[in-house]
Every structure is written in C-alpha cells, then in structure tokens.
Amino acid sequence: MLRETVKGSVYMSLSWFFVKLFSFIYMAFLARSLGPKGLGILSIVLSLTPWFVMFSSLSLQTISTHFISRFRAQKKDLGPLLKSITIIIFLSGLAASLLHFFLAPFIARFIFHDASLTRYFQIASLLIFLSVFYYGFIGVLRGFKRFRDYALLDVIKEASVVALGFFFVVLLDLSIFGALLALILSYTVLFFFNPAKGVRILKSRALPLKPIIYSSLWFTLVGFILSLITNMDRFILGFLQSKETVGLYAGAMSIFHVGTFFSSSVKNSMLPILSEHFAHTPSLQNPIFVRYINKIMSYSILVAGFFMFFVIGFRNELILLFFGKHYQGTETYTVLLLFALTFFSTYLFAHTLIISLNRLKSATLMCFFAFILSSVCIYFLTRLFGASGTAYGFILSFLLLNAGYYGFILRDLPFHWTRQFFLISLTLGIAYLLTTISGSLFFRIIVVGFSSLLYLFFLWMGNYLEKRELEVIFKRFFFR
C-alpha cells in the first residue's frame, strides 16, 4: 500500500509540480501585463467560482473516485455508475453556471462595489460548468488509478492556459477578458481523453443516482464549507481593501500554491488506494496501515519544508524575477503564507483519511465552527493589519481545521504524535530562522544550503527518511 501510494504520488508530484509551475508562470506574466490592479480584478472575479463549483459538483471528484474504487474492488459493473455521474455533473454544473450568471450584477455592485465587474463575472460563469465537468472527469481517472493519464491531462491543460493566455493577453492585448478566455478554452483538452476505457456507459440502464446523491450530500456539505474556509481570505480582502492590494496578495498566494504540489498529489493518489483498502478490511491497527499513514504524513511535511527554505531564503530575488518591482512589497505576505504550507499539508492528509473512513458526518459540525471562527478572525485581522492580517487569518484557518480533525475526528488513529510534532516544529523552526537572514546572495546560498543539509541530517537521525525507500523510488521511476 505504501509503495503503491508512493508510485502514484511520484507521478502526481511530477505533474503537480509542472501544473503549479505553469500556473505560477501564468500568474507571473499576468502580473506584469495587467499590473497589481488588473491582477486584483481578475482575482476578485475568480474568487467566488470555487464556491459555486464545490457546491454544484456535489463533490463528485471525490465521490467518483470513492465509488469506482469500491466497485472495482467488489467487481461490480461500472457502466451505470459512470452514466449516473455524467448526468449529475452536467445538470448540476449547468444550474450553477446560470445562477452565477444572473447573480453577477448583484455581486459586482453590492459586494465588490464596482458595477463594471459584472461582465467579467458573467464570463466567469462558463468556468463553473467546465470546472464541474473537469473535476468529475478526473475523479473517474483517479478511481481507475490512471495516475499517469491524470498527470498528463493536468499538465497539458495548464500548459494550454499559459500558451492561450500569452496569445490573448500579450499578442492580442485583450487584458482581463483574454485571461478569462484562456482559462475557458483550456478545457478543450477533455475532448482528447477517454476517462473509462472499455466501459459501456451509454448502454447502461440501471442508474444508481439515489445512492450517489445521498452519499454526496455529506461530501458536498463538508467540501463546500472547506471551500468557503480556504477561499474566504481573498473574498474578505476584496471586500475591505483595494484591487491593487488584492493583486499583490494574489501574487504571494501563487507562490504558496506552487508549494502545495506534493501534498496535493499525495491526496489524489491516497484516496483510491485507501478506499480499496477499507473495502477489504476496516482495521486501523494493521501494522502496514500504521506505517503507511505515518510515513505519508512525514513525506508531506518534509517536502513542504524544503520548498519553504528555498523560497524564504531567496524571496526578494524570486518576486523581482517573476513579478517585477511593483510586487516587491509582497515579501511579508509571501513569508506568512509559506508558513501555512505545513498546516495545509497535514489538513489535506487528514481530510483524505476522513473521506476514506467515511467520517464526514462527524466532521460537518467541526468544519462549520472552524468556518465561523476563521471568517471572524480573517475579517478583524484584515481590518486591523490589511493584507498581512489576511495572511495571519489564512494560517489560523488551517490551524483550526487541523485541531478539529486530529483532536476530535481522528483521535483513534495510531499516529506517532511525538515524532510528527517534532518534525513540524523542526520544519517551522528552520524556516523562521531563515526569515532573519539577510546579506549578499552568496551568503544566503550558503545559509540555505547548510540549513537544508542540517534538516536532512535530522530527518536521517529520526528515521523519517530511509535509504531503502529512496533507492526504491529512484530505481523504479528513474532508472528502469
């Protein structure tokens, strides 16, 4: 189970790295082309789409993976299941897009205080339908554990965004409209992939719509609340601050998203494997399972740590290189958001376990309280400290989610808490020390290199990384 997840995570990590890299490149040239105000407008226009997507998709990205994994493990016919999924995502995505389109004037005028944004919000409505369809599509790929196809699809789509964005924004000078058009047209990549090879979907008659919708309700409720929590920072910042400030914050946030590549890939590769595992055995005390969850959590934290060390050490040069001199005031936001990476990684890990263990009902109330507390904190911190307060609130959101998940929902899981707490403390401690380092580029290269080697030494001493595991990864994926 650990090897299978590592295999999937390697493929997914490579793809997610390039996906996040392409996304970052796209954000970088948009930042230079549109300026802080233009980037702020684009960020505001896209700030509500994740909420509509999450609510309307009925969490079918996750549900598809979960059901397909179980159907395959139990050797059931997949045709009716896949046809049901297709019907649901088409109807729900269309309804959400229309709702967003007709609400656009109200959102632009009364929430973001600018009626001229209406047309951009209406254009973005099409993104909701396409996103719902896309997430359902890749959920099917994950259910079949076709990680290579999933990785290829993601990379091609994001590369298309960059190419189309350059064409529309830079060559045709279509500004924000061009950036939105690039996002919309990138979804045409779906026409070149078949998510379920060999499954006769159209001829299926018996449709298990009811169990899918019933199961999706808890997934959707929790997923929607989590979507509110993880996107509330930009919404509140757009409500309270200027478009320029939102643009600066969006630039820093794009760096944070690059750092999530490994934890996101682990989440995507874990779910089908755990769903199949628990379809055969519900035991949480299996030694293989215990080793599995502790190893995967450690991997997520340490990869986030290395990324944090690099970016914190060279943050000024990276911001100037990719975003330009107008964004040099974002160093504080960037560092603060990077500290959220560790807590984001452990949150994604816990959420995947909760889905696999079917504990979403018990997680609903906890997520709701976390949403209320984090929203209030982000609002008041933003009013007091501006975008820096928003970043502090963002960190607090994931601290609250982790406290709820591990303190109340996953208390019976056999985590090695002392080891994981030491790893988190070590990672954050070295990252904090690097924030105090200044001086020449050569000096900082030495300090970052030494800090990374010291980190590796502690990982080896604490047995977080074993030589045998690294040899298996390199031999299997790079030298075969």
Coordinates of C-alpha atoms in Angstrom, one line a residue:
M1 CA 0.0 0.0 0.0
L2 CA 2.8 2.4 0.8
R3 CA 4.7 1.6 -2.4
E4 CA 1.5 2.0 -4.5
T5 CA 0.8 5.4 -2.9
V6 CA 4.4 6.5 -3.4
K7 CA 4.3 5.4 -7.0
G8 CA 1.1 7.3 -7.6
S9 CA 2.5 10.3 -5.6
V10 CA 5.7 10.3 -7.7
Y11 CA 3.7 10.6 -11.0
M12 CA 1.3 13.0 -9.4
S13 CA 4.0 15.1 -7.8
L14 CA 5.9 15.4 -11.1
S15 CA 2.7 16.5 -12.8
W16 CA 1.5 18.8 -10.0
F17 CA 4.9 20.4 -9.9
F18 CA 4.7 21.3 -13.6
V19 CA 1.0 22.2 -13.1
K20 CA 1.8 24.6 -10.3
L21 CA 4.9 25.9 -12.2
F22 CA 2.8 26.6 -15.3
S23 CA 0.2 28.3 -13.1
F24 CA 2.8 30.4 -11.4
I25 CA 4.3 31.3 -14.8
Y26 CA 0.9 32.3 -16.0
M27 CA 0.3 34.4 -12.9
A28 CA 3.8 36.0 -13.2
F29 CA 3.2 37.3 -16.8
L30 CA -0.3 38.3 -15.9
A31 CA 1.1 40.3 -13.0
R32 CA 3.5 42.1 -15.4
S33 CA 0.9 42.5 -18.1
L34 CA -2.1 43.6 -16.0
G35 CA -0.4 45.2 -13.1
P36 CA -1.5 45.0 -9.5
K37 CA -4.9 46.5 -10.2
G38 CA -5.7 44.3 -13.2
L39 CA -4.5 41.2 -11.4
G40 CA -6.6 42.2 -8.4
I41 CA -9.7 42.5 -10.6
L42 CA -9.0 39.0 -12.1
S43 CA -8.6 37.5 -8.6
I44 CA -11.8 39.1 -7.4
V45 CA -13.7 37.8 -10.4
L46 CA -12.4 34.3 -9.8
S47 CA -12.8 34.4 -6.0
L48 CA -16.4 33.1 -6.0
T49 CA -16.1 30.4 -8.6
P50 CA -14.6 27.8 -6.3
W51 CA -17.7 28.1 -4.0
F52 CA -20.1 27.6 -6.9
V53 CA -18.0 24.7 -8.3
M54 CA -17.8 22.9 -4.9
F55 CA -21.5 23.3 -4.2
S56 CA -22.7 22.3 -7.6
S57 CA -20.2 19.5 -8.3
L58 CA -21.6 17.6 -5.3
S59 CA -18.0 16.6 -4.6
L60 CA -18.2 14.2 -7.4
Q61 CA -14.4 14.4 -7.9
T62 CA -14.1 12.6 -4.6
I63 CA -17.3 10.6 -4.8
S64 CA -16.4 9.3 -8.3
T65 CA -13.0 8.1 -7.0
H66 CA -14.5 6.6 -3.9
F67 CA -17.3 4.7 -5.6
I68 CA -15.3 3.5 -8.6
S69 CA -12.6 2.2 -6.2
R70 CA -15.2 0.2 -4.2
F71 CA -17.0 -1.0 -7.3
R72 CA -13.7 -2.3 -8.8
A73 CA -12.7 -3.9 -5.5
Q74 CA -16.1 -5.7 -5.4
K75 CA -16.1 -6.5 -9.2
K76 CA -19.4 -4.6 -9.9
D77 CA -20.5 -3.3 -13.3
L78 CA -19.2 0.3 -13.7
G79 CA -21.4 1.4 -16.6
P80 CA -24.4 2.5 -14.6
L81 CA -22.2 4.3 -12.1
L82 CA -20.4 6.3 -14.7
K83 CA -23.5 7.2 -16.6
S84 CA -25.1 8.5 -13.4
I85 CA -22.0 10.6 -12.6
T86 CA -22.1 12.1 -16.1
I87 CA -25.8 13.1 -15.8
I88 CA -25.4 14.6 -12.4
I89 CA -22.3 16.7 -13.2
F90 CA -23.9 18.0 -16.4
L91 CA -27.2 19.1 -14.8
S92 CA -25.7 20.5 -11.6
G93 CA -22.9 22.3 -13.4
L94 CA -25.3 23.9 -15.8
A95 CA -27.6 25.1 -12.9
A96 CA -24.7 26.6 -11.0
S97 CA -23.4 28.5 -14.1
L98 CA -26.8 30.0 -14.7
L99 CA -27.2 31.0 -11.1
H100 CA -23.8 32.7 -11.1
F101 CA -24.6 34.5 -14.3
F102 CA -27.8 36.0 -13.0
L103 CA -26.3 36.9 -9.7
A104 CA -23.3 38.7 -11.3
P105 CA -24.8 42.2 -11.2
F106 CA -25.6 42.0 -7.5
I107 CA -22.2 40.5 -6.7
A108 CA -20.3 43.2 -8.6
R109 CA -22.3 46.2 -7.3
F110 CA -23.0 45.3 -3.7
I111 CA -20.1 43.0 -2.6
F112 CA -17.2 44.4 -4.6
H113 CA -18.6 47.9 -5.1
D114 CA -17.9 48.1 -8.8
A115 CA -20.7 47.5 -11.3
S116 CA -18.2 47.4 -14.2
L117 CA -17.1 44.0 -13.0
T118 CA -20.5 42.5 -14.0
R119 CA -19.4 41.4 -17.5
Y120 CA -16.3 39.7 -16.1
F121 CA -18.4 37.8 -13.5
Q122 CA -20.8 36.7 -16.3
I123 CA -18.0 35.4 -18.5
A124 CA -16.6 33.5 -15.5
S125 CA -19.9 31.7 -15.2
L126 CA -18.9 29.4 -18.0
L127 CA -15.8 28.4 -16.0
I128 CA -18.1 26.9 -13.3
F129 CA -19.8 24.5 -15.7
L130 CA -16.4 23.5 -17.3
S131 CA -14.8 23.1 -13.9
V132 CA -17.6 20.8 -12.6
F133 CA -17.3 18.6 -15.7
Y134 CA -13.5 18.6 -15.4
Y135 CA -13.4 17.6 -11.7
G136 CA -15.9 14.8 -12.3
F137 CA -13.7 13.6 -15.3
I138 CA -10.5 13.4 -13.3
G139 CA -12.4 11.8 -10.4
V140 CA -13.1 8.9 -12.7
L141 CA -9.4 8.7 -13.7
R142 CA -8.4 8.6 -10.1
G143 CA -10.9 5.9 -9.4
F144 CA -9.2 3.7 -12.1
K145 CA -5.8 4.7 -10.6
R146 CA -4.8 6.0 -14.0
F147 CA -2.4 8.4 -12.4
R148 CA -0.3 8.8 -15.5
D149 CA -3.2 9.9 -17.6
Y150 CA -4.4 12.2 -14.8
A151 CA -1.0 13.7 -14.6
L152 CA -0.7 14.2 -18.4
L153 CA -4.2 15.7 -18.6
D154 CA -3.4 18.3 -15.8
V155 CA -0.1 19.3 -17.3
I156 CA -1.5 19.7 -20.9
K157 CA -4.4 21.7 -19.6
E158 CA -2.2 24.1 -17.5
A159 CA 0.3 24.4 -20.4
S160 CA -2.6 25.4 -22.6
V161 CA -3.6 28.1 -20.2
V162 CA -0.1 29.6 -20.4
A163 CA 0.0 29.4 -24.2
L164 CA -3.5 30.7 -24.7
G165 CA -3.0 33.4 -22.1
F166 CA 0.1 34.7 -23.9
F167 CA -1.8 34.7 -27.2
F168 CA -4.8 36.6 -25.9
V169 CA -3.3 38.8 -23.3
V170 CA 0.1 39.7 -24.8
L171 CA -0.3 39.3 -28.5
L172 CA -4.0 40.4 -28.9
D173 CA -3.9 42.7 -25.8
L174 CA -7.3 41.5 -24.6
S175 CA -6.3 42.1 -20.9
I176 CA -8.7 40.6 -18.3
F177 CA -11.1 39.2 -20.9
G178 CA -8.2 37.5 -22.6
A179 CA -7.1 35.9 -19.3
L180 CA -10.6 34.5 -18.7
L181 CA -10.9 33.3 -22.3
A182 CA -7.6 31.4 -21.9
L183 CA -9.0 29.6 -18.9
I184 CA -12.2 28.7 -20.7
L185 CA -10.6 27.3 -23.8
S186 CA -8.0 25.3 -21.9
Y187 CA -10.8 22.8 -21.0
T188 CA -11.0 21.6 -24.7
V189 CA -8.2 19.2 -23.7
L190 CA -11.0 17.0 -22.3
F191 CA -12.0 16.0 -25.8
F192 CA -8.8 14.1 -26.3
F193 CA -9.1 11.8 -23.3
N194 CA -11.4 8.8 -22.6
P195 CA -11.7 8.5 -18.8
A196 CA -13.1 5.0 -18.7
K197 CA -11.7 2.8 -21.4
G198 CA -13.7 -0.4 -22.1
V199 CA -16.7 0.6 -20.0
R200 CA -20.0 0.7 -21.9
I201 CA -21.5 3.8 -20.4
L202 CA -24.3 4.8 -22.9
K203 CA -26.0 1.4 -22.9
S204 CA -26.3 1.2 -19.1
R205 CA -29.9 1.4 -17.9
A206 CA -30.0 0.9 -14.2
L207 CA -28.7 4.2 -12.8
P208 CA -27.7 4.3 -9.1
L209 CA -28.5 8.0 -8.9
K210 CA -30.0 7.9 -5.4
P211 CA -27.1 6.3 -3.5
I212 CA -24.6 8.6 -5.3
I213 CA -26.6 11.8 -4.5
Y214 CA -27.3 10.7 -0.9
S215 CA -23.6 9.9 -0.3
S216 CA -22.6 13.1 -2.0
L217 CA -24.6 15.3 0.4
W218 CA -22.2 14.9 3.2
F219 CA -19.2 15.2 0.9
T220 CA -20.7 18.3 -0.6
L221 CA -21.7 19.9 2.7
V222 CA -18.2 19.4 4.2
G223 CA -16.5 20.3 0.9
F224 CA -18.5 23.4 0.5
I225 CA -17.7 24.6 4.0
L226 CA -14.0 23.8 3.4
S227 CA -14.1 25.7 0.1
L228 CA -15.5 28.7 2.0
I229 CA -12.7 28.5 4.6
T230 CA -9.9 28.1 2.1
N231 CA -11.1 31.0 -0.2
M232 CA -12.5 33.4 2.4
D233 CA -9.2 35.3 2.7
R234 CA -9.4 36.7 -0.8
F235 CA -13.1 37.4 -0.6
I236 CA -12.8 39.4 2.6
L237 CA -9.7 41.2 1.3
G238 CA -11.5 42.2 -1.9
F239 CA -14.4 43.4 0.2
L240 CA -12.3 45.5 2.6
Q241 CA -9.2 46.5 0.6
S242 CA -8.4 48.0 -2.8
K243 CA -8.0 46.0 -6.0
E244 CA -4.2 46.7 -6.0
T245 CA -3.9 45.1 -2.6
V246 CA -5.8 42.1 -3.8
G247 CA -3.4 41.9 -6.7
L248 CA -0.3 42.0 -4.5
Y249 CA -1.8 39.3 -2.2
A250 CA -2.7 37.1 -5.3
G251 CA 0.9 37.2 -6.4
A252 CA 2.1 36.0 -3.0
M253 CA -0.7 33.3 -2.9
S254 CA 0.5 32.0 -6.3
I255 CA 3.9 31.1 -4.7
F256 CA 2.0 29.3 -1.9
H257 CA 0.1 27.2 -4.4
V258 CA 3.4 26.1 -6.1
G259 CA 4.4 24.7 -2.7
T260 CA 1.3 22.5 -2.4
F261 CA 2.3 20.3 -5.3
F262 CA 3.4 17.3 -3.3
S263 CA 0.7 17.4 -0.6
S264 CA -2.0 17.7 -3.3
S265 CA -0.5 14.8 -5.2
V266 CA -0.5 12.6 -2.1
K267 CA -4.1 13.4 -1.5
N268 CA -5.0 12.5 -5.1
S269 CA -3.1 9.2 -5.0
M270 CA -4.1 8.2 -1.5
L271 CA -7.9 8.2 -1.8
P272 CA -8.4 5.3 -4.3
I273 CA -5.8 3.2 -2.5
L274 CA -7.4 3.7 0.9
S275 CA -10.9 3.3 -0.4
E276 CA -9.9 -0.1 -1.8
H277 CA -8.1 -1.0 1.4
F278 CA -11.0 -0.3 3.6
A279 CA -13.4 -2.1 1.3
H280 CA -11.5 -5.3 2.2
T281 CA -10.5 -4.6 5.8
P282 CA -11.8 -1.9 8.3
S283 CA -8.9 -2.4 10.7
L284 CA -7.0 0.7 11.8
Q285 CA -4.4 -1.2 13.8
N286 CA -2.9 -3.1 10.9
P287 CA 0.9 -2.6 11.2
I288 CA 1.1 -1.9 7.4
F289 CA -1.6 0.8 7.7
V290 CA 0.0 2.4 10.8
R291 CA 3.4 2.6 9.0
Y292 CA 1.6 3.9 5.9
I293 CA -0.2 6.9 7.4
N294 CA 2.8 8.0 9.5
K295 CA 5.2 7.8 6.5
I296 CA 2.9 9.6 4.1
M297 CA 2.4 12.4 6.6
S298 CA 6.1 12.8 7.2
Y299 CA 6.7 12.9 3.4
S300 CA 4.2 15.7 3.0
I301 CA 5.7 17.8 5.8
L302 CA 9.3 17.5 4.8
V303 CA 8.7 18.3 1.1
A304 CA 6.8 21.4 2.2
G305 CA 9.8 22.2 4.4
F306 CA 12.4 22.1 1.6
F307 CA 10.2 24.3 -0.5
M308 CA 9.8 26.8 2.3
F309 CA 13.5 27.0 3.0
F310 CA 14.3 27.8 -0.7
V311 CA 11.6 30.4 -1.2
I312 CA 12.1 32.2 2.1
G313 CA 15.9 32.3 1.5
F314 CA 15.6 33.9 -1.9
R315 CA 12.1 35.6 -1.7
N316 CA 13.3 39.0 -2.8
E317 CA 15.0 37.7 -5.9
L318 CA 12.1 35.4 -6.8
I319 CA 9.5 38.1 -6.5
L320 CA 11.6 40.6 -8.5
L321 CA 12.4 38.0 -11.2
F322 CA 8.8 36.7 -11.7
F323 CA 6.5 39.6 -10.8
G324 CA 8.6 42.7 -11.2
K325 CA 9.4 45.7 -9.0
H326 CA 5.7 46.6 -8.4
Y327 CA 5.3 43.5 -6.3
Q328 CA 8.3 43.9 -4.0
G329 CA 6.0 44.8 -1.2
T330 CA 4.7 41.3 -1.1
E331 CA 7.6 39.7 0.8
T332 CA 5.7 39.8 4.1
Y333 CA 2.6 38.2 2.6
T334 CA 4.7 35.6 0.9
V335 CA 6.6 34.5 4.0
L336 CA 3.4 34.4 6.1
L337 CA 1.6 32.3 3.5
L338 CA 4.5 29.9 3.2
F339 CA 4.2 29.1 7.0
A340 CA 0.7 27.9 6.2
L341 CA 2.2 25.2 3.9
T342 CA 2.9 22.7 6.7
F343 CA -0.6 23.0 8.2
F344 CA -2.1 22.8 4.8
S345 CA -0.3 19.6 4.1
T346 CA -1.5 17.9 7.3
Y347 CA -5.0 19.2 6.7
L348 CA -5.1 17.6 3.2
F349 CA -3.8 14.4 4.7
A350 CA -6.4 14.3 7.4
H351 CA -9.3 15.2 5.1
T352 CA -8.4 12.3 2.8
L353 CA -8.4 9.9 5.8
I354 CA -11.8 11.2 6.9
I355 CA -13.2 10.6 3.4
S356 CA -11.8 7.1 3.2
L357 CA -13.1 6.2 6.7
N358 CA -16.5 7.7 5.9
R359 CA -16.4 10.1 8.8
L360 CA -17.8 13.2 7.0
K361 CA -21.0 13.4 9.2
S362 CA -18.9 13.9 12.3
A363 CA -16.7 16.3 10.5
T364 CA -19.5 18.6 9.4
L365 CA -20.2 20.4 12.6
M366 CA -16.5 20.8 13.3
C367 CA -15.9 22.3 9.9
F368 CA -18.8 24.7 10.4
F369 CA -17.4 26.0 13.6
A370 CA -14.0 26.3 12.1
F371 CA -15.5 28.3 9.2
I372 CA -17.3 30.8 11.6
L373 CA -14.2 31.3 13.8
S374 CA -11.8 31.7 10.8
S375 CA -14.1 34.1 9.0
V376 CA -14.4 36.3 12.0
C377 CA -10.7 36.2 12.6
I378 CA -9.8 37.0 9.0
Y379 CA -12.3 39.9 8.9
F380 CA -11.0 41.6 12.0
L381 CA -7.3 40.9 11.3
T382 CA -7.7 42.3 7.8
R383 CA -9.3 45.4 9.2
L384 CA -6.5 45.8 11.7
F385 CA -3.4 44.9 9.6
G386 CA -4.5 44.8 6.0
A387 CA -3.3 42.0 3.8
S388 CA -0.8 40.9 6.4
G389 CA -3.7 40.3 8.7
T390 CA -5.4 38.3 6.0
A391 CA -2.3 36.1 5.7
Y392 CA -2.3 35.5 9.5
G393 CA -6.0 34.6 9.3
F394 CA -5.2 32.2 6.5
I395 CA -2.7 30.4 8.7
L396 CA -5.2 30.3 11.6
S397 CA -7.8 28.7 9.4
F398 CA -5.7 25.6 8.8
L399 CA -4.6 25.5 12.5
L400 CA -8.3 25.3 13.4
L401 CA -9.0 22.6 10.8
N402 CA -6.1 20.5 12.0
A403 CA -7.1 20.9 15.6
G404 CA -10.6 19.8 14.7
Y405 CA -9.6 16.9 12.5
Y406 CA -6.9 15.4 14.7
G407 CA -8.3 16.4 18.1
F408 CA -11.9 15.2 17.6
I409 CA -12.4 13.2 14.4
L410 CA -9.2 11.1 14.1
R411 CA -8.4 10.6 17.7
D412 CA -8.4 6.8 17.4
L413 CA -5.9 6.7 14.6
P414 CA -2.5 5.4 15.6
F415 CA -0.4 8.4 14.7
H416 CA 3.1 8.8 16.1
W417 CA 2.2 12.2 17.6
T418 CA 5.6 12.9 19.2
R419 CA 7.5 12.2 16.0
Q420 CA 5.2 14.3 13.9
F421 CA 5.2 17.2 16.3
F422 CA 9.0 17.2 16.4
L423 CA 9.1 17.2 12.5
I424 CA 6.6 20.1 12.3
S425 CA 8.5 22.0 15.0
L426 CA 11.8 21.4 13.3
T427 CA 10.5 22.5 9.9
L428 CA 8.9 25.7 11.2
G429 CA 11.9 26.5 13.4
I430 CA 14.4 26.3 10.5
A431 CA 12.0 28.3 8.3
Y432 CA 11.7 31.0 10.9
L433 CA 15.5 31.3 11.3
L434 CA 15.8 31.8 7.6
T435 CA 13.5 34.8 7.8
T436 CA 16.0 36.6 9.9
I437 CA 18.9 36.0 7.5
S438 CA 20.0 38.9 5.3
G439 CA 23.1 39.8 3.3
S440 CA 24.5 39.0 -0.1
L441 CA 23.1 36.4 -2.4
F442 CA 26.2 34.2 -2.0
F443 CA 25.9 34.3 1.8
R444 CA 22.2 33.3 1.7
I445 CA 23.0 30.4 -0.7
I446 CA 25.4 29.1 1.9
V447 CA 23.0 29.5 4.7
V448 CA 20.0 27.9 2.9
G449 CA 22.3 25.0 1.7
F450 CA 23.6 24.5 5.2
S451 CA 20.1 24.6 6.7
S452 CA 18.8 22.1 4.2
L453 CA 21.7 19.7 5.0
L454 CA 21.0 20.1 8.7
Y455 CA 17.4 19.3 8.1
L456 CA 18.3 16.2 6.1
F457 CA 20.6 15.2 8.9
F458 CA 17.8 15.4 11.5
L459 CA 15.5 13.5 9.1
W460 CA 18.0 10.7 8.8
M461 CA 18.7 10.6 12.5
G462 CA 15.0 10.5 13.3
N463 CA 14.4 7.8 10.7
Y464 CA 11.9 10.0 8.7
L465 CA 13.7 9.1 5.5
E466 CA 15.1 5.7 5.0
K467 CA 17.8 4.9 2.4
R468 CA 15.9 1.9 1.2
E469 CA 12.8 4.0 0.4
L470 CA 14.8 6.5 -1.6
E471 CA 16.5 3.7 -3.6
V472 CA 13.1 2.1 -4.5
I473 CA 11.8 5.4 -5.8
F474 CA 14.9 6.2 -7.9
K475 CA 15.3 2.6 -9.3
R476 CA 11.6 2.2 -10.1
F477 CA 10.9 5.5 -11.7
F478 CA 14.2 7.0 -13.0
F479 CA 16.4 4.0 -13.9
R480 CA 14.1 1.4 -15.4

